[in-house]
Short mmCIF file of C-alpha atoms in Angstrom, two decimals:
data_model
loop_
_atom_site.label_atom_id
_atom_site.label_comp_id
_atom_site.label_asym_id
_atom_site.label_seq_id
_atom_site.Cartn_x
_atom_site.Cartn_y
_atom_site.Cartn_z
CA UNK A 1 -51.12 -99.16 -173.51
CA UNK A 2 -47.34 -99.47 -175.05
CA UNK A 3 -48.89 -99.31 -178.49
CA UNK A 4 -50.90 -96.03 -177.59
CA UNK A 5 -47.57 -94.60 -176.40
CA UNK A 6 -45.92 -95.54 -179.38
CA UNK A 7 -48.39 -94.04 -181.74
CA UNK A 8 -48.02 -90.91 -180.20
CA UNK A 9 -44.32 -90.77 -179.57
CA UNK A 10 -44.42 -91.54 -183.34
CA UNK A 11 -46.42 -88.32 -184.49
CA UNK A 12 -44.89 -86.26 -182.54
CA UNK A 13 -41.62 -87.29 -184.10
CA UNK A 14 -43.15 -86.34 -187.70
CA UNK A 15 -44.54 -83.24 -185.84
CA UNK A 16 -40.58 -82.75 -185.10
CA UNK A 17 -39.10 -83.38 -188.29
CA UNK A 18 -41.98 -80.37 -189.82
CA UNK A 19 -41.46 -77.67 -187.28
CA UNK A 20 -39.66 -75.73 -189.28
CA UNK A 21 -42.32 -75.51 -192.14
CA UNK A 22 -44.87 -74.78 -189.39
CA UNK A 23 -43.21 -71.80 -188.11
CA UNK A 24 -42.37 -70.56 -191.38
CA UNK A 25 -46.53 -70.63 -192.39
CA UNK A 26 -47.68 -69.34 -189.06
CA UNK A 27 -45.00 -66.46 -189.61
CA UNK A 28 -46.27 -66.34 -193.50
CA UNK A 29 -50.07 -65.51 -191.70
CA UNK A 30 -48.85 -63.12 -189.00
CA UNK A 31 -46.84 -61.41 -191.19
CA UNK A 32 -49.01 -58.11 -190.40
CA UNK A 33 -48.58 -59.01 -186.39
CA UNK A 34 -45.07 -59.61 -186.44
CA UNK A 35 -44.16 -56.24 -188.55
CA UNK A 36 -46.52 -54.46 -186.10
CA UNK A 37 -45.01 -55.62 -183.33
CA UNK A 38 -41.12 -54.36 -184.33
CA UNK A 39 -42.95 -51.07 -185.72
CA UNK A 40 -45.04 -50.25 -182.89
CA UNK A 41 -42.86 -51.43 -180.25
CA UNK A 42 -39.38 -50.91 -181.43
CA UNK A 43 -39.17 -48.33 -184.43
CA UNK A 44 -41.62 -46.14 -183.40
CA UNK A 45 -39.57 -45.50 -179.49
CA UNK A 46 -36.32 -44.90 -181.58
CA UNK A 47 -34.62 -48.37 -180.36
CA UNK A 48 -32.05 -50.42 -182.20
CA UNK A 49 -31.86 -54.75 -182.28
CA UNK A 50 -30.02 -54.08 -178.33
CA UNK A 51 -32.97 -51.78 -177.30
CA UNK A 52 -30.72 -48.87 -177.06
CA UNK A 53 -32.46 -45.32 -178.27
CA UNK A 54 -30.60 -44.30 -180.94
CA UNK A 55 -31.80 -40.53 -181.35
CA UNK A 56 -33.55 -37.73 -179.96
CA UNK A 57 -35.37 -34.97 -182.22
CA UNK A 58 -33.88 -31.48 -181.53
CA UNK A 59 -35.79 -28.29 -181.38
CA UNK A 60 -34.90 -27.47 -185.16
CA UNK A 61 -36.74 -31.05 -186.55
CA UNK A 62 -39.64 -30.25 -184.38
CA UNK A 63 -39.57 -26.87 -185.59
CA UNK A 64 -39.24 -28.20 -189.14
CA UNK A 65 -41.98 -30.42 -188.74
CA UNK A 66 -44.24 -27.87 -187.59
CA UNK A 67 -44.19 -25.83 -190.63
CA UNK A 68 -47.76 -26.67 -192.52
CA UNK A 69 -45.65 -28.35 -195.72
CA UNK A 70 -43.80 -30.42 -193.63
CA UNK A 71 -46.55 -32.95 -192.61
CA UNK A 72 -44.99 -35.97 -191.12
CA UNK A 73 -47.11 -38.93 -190.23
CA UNK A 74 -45.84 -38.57 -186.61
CA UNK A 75 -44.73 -35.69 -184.48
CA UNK A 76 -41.07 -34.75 -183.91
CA UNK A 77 -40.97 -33.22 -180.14
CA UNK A 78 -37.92 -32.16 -179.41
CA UNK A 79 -35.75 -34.55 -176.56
CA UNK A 80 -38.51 -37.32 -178.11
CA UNK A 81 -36.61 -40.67 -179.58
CA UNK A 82 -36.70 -41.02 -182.86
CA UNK A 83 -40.02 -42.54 -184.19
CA UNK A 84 -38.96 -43.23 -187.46
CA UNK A 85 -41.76 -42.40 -189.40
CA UNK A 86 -42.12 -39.57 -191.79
CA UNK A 87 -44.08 -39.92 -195.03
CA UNK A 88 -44.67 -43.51 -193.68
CA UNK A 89 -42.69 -45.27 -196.63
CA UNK A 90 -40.60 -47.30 -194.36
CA UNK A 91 -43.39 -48.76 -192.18
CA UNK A 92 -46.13 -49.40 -195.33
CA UNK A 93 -42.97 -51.10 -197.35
CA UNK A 94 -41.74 -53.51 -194.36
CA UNK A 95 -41.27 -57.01 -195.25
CA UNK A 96 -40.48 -60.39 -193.78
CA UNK A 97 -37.61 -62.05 -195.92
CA UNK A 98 -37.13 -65.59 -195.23
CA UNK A 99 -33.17 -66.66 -195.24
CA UNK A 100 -33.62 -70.32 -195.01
CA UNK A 101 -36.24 -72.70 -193.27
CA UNK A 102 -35.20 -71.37 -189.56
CA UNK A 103 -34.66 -67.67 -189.86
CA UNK A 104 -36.06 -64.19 -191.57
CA UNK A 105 -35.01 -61.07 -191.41
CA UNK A 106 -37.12 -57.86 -191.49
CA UNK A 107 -36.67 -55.63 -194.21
CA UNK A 108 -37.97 -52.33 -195.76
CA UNK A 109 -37.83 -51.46 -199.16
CA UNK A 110 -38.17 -47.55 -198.61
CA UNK A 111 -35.19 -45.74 -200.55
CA UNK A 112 -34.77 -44.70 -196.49
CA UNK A 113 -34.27 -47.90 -194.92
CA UNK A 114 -30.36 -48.64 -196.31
CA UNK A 115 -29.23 -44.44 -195.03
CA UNK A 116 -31.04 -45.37 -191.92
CA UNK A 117 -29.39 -48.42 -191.23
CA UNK A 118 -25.76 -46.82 -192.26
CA UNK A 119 -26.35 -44.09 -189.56
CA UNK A 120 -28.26 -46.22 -186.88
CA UNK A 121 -26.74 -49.35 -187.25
CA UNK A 122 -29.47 -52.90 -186.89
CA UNK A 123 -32.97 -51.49 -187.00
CA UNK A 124 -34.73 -54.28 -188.81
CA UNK A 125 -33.83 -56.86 -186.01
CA UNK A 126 -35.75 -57.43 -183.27
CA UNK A 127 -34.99 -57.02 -179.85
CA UNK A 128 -34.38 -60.14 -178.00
CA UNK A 129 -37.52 -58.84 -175.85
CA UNK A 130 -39.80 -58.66 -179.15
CA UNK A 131 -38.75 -61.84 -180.71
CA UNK A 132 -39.87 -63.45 -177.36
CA UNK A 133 -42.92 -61.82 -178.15
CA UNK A 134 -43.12 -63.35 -181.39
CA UNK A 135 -42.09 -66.46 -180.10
CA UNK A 136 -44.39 -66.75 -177.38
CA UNK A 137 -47.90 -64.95 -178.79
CA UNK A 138 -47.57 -65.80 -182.25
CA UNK A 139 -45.54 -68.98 -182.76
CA UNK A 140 -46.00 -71.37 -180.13
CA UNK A 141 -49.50 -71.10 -179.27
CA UNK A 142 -50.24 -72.27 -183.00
CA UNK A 143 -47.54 -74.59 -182.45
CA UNK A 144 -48.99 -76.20 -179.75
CA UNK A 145 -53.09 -75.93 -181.19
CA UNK A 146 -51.23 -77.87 -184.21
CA UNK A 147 -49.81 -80.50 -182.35
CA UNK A 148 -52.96 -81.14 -179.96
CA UNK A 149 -54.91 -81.52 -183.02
CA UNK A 150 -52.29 -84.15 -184.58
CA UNK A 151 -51.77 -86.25 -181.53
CA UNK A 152 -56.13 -86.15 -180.88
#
């Protein structure tokens, strides 16, 4: 029985020691859930990395938007938060970048996203609230499928 219990204390030391990596690739082929999630849920009701709304659209943007040439991907209602999204370019060019082995950041390559973070401050981090979600529906339960498999 000791031996059993040592082969398995064994892997999941090895399982340890690559937890990094295996965050990193489950990240690398969620990529689409994880930018959907700080899009959908975080950009598109106006919020900053604290969850704070940072804007409301006045009458004149809605009016603006209303005007046939002005067709923005989604509506501008005045007293609305901010939704980000205009011609679309800063959702369709959002990007994980991966600092190291243990972190990433989220990034847009629009020619928007570096005015929008001078006026609105941290836009591309995720609430804590959101990178729980990421944590918890998109990281560990690979995590733990991976490990079950190892240690079977």
């Amino acid at each position: 029985m000791e031996t059993a219990i040592l082969e398995y204390q064994s892997e999941v030391e090895k399982v340890k020691k690559e937890l990094p990596q295996l965050a990193r690739d489950i990240l690398i082929r969620n990529v689409n859930k994880v930018l959907k999630i700080i899009k959908e849920d975080q950009l598109s009701e106006g919020k900053d990395s604290s969850g704070k709304v940072v804007g409301r659209y006045s009458r004149a943007t809605e009016q603006f938007a209303s005007d046939p040439y002005n067709t923005p991907r989604q509506p501008k209602e005045a007293g609305q938060p901010y939704n980000f999204e205009w011609t679309g370019g800063l959702f369709d060019n959002m990007h994980l970048f991966f600092e190291d082995m243990k972190s990433y950041s989220i990034f847009s390559a629009d020619e928007k996203a570096l005015f929008l973070q001078k006026v609105y401050g941290d836009i591309f981090t995720m609430t804590e609230a959101n990178n729980d979600r990421v944590n918890n529906e998109i990281i560990l339960p690979e995590l733990i499928e991976y490990m079950v498999k190892r240690l079977i």
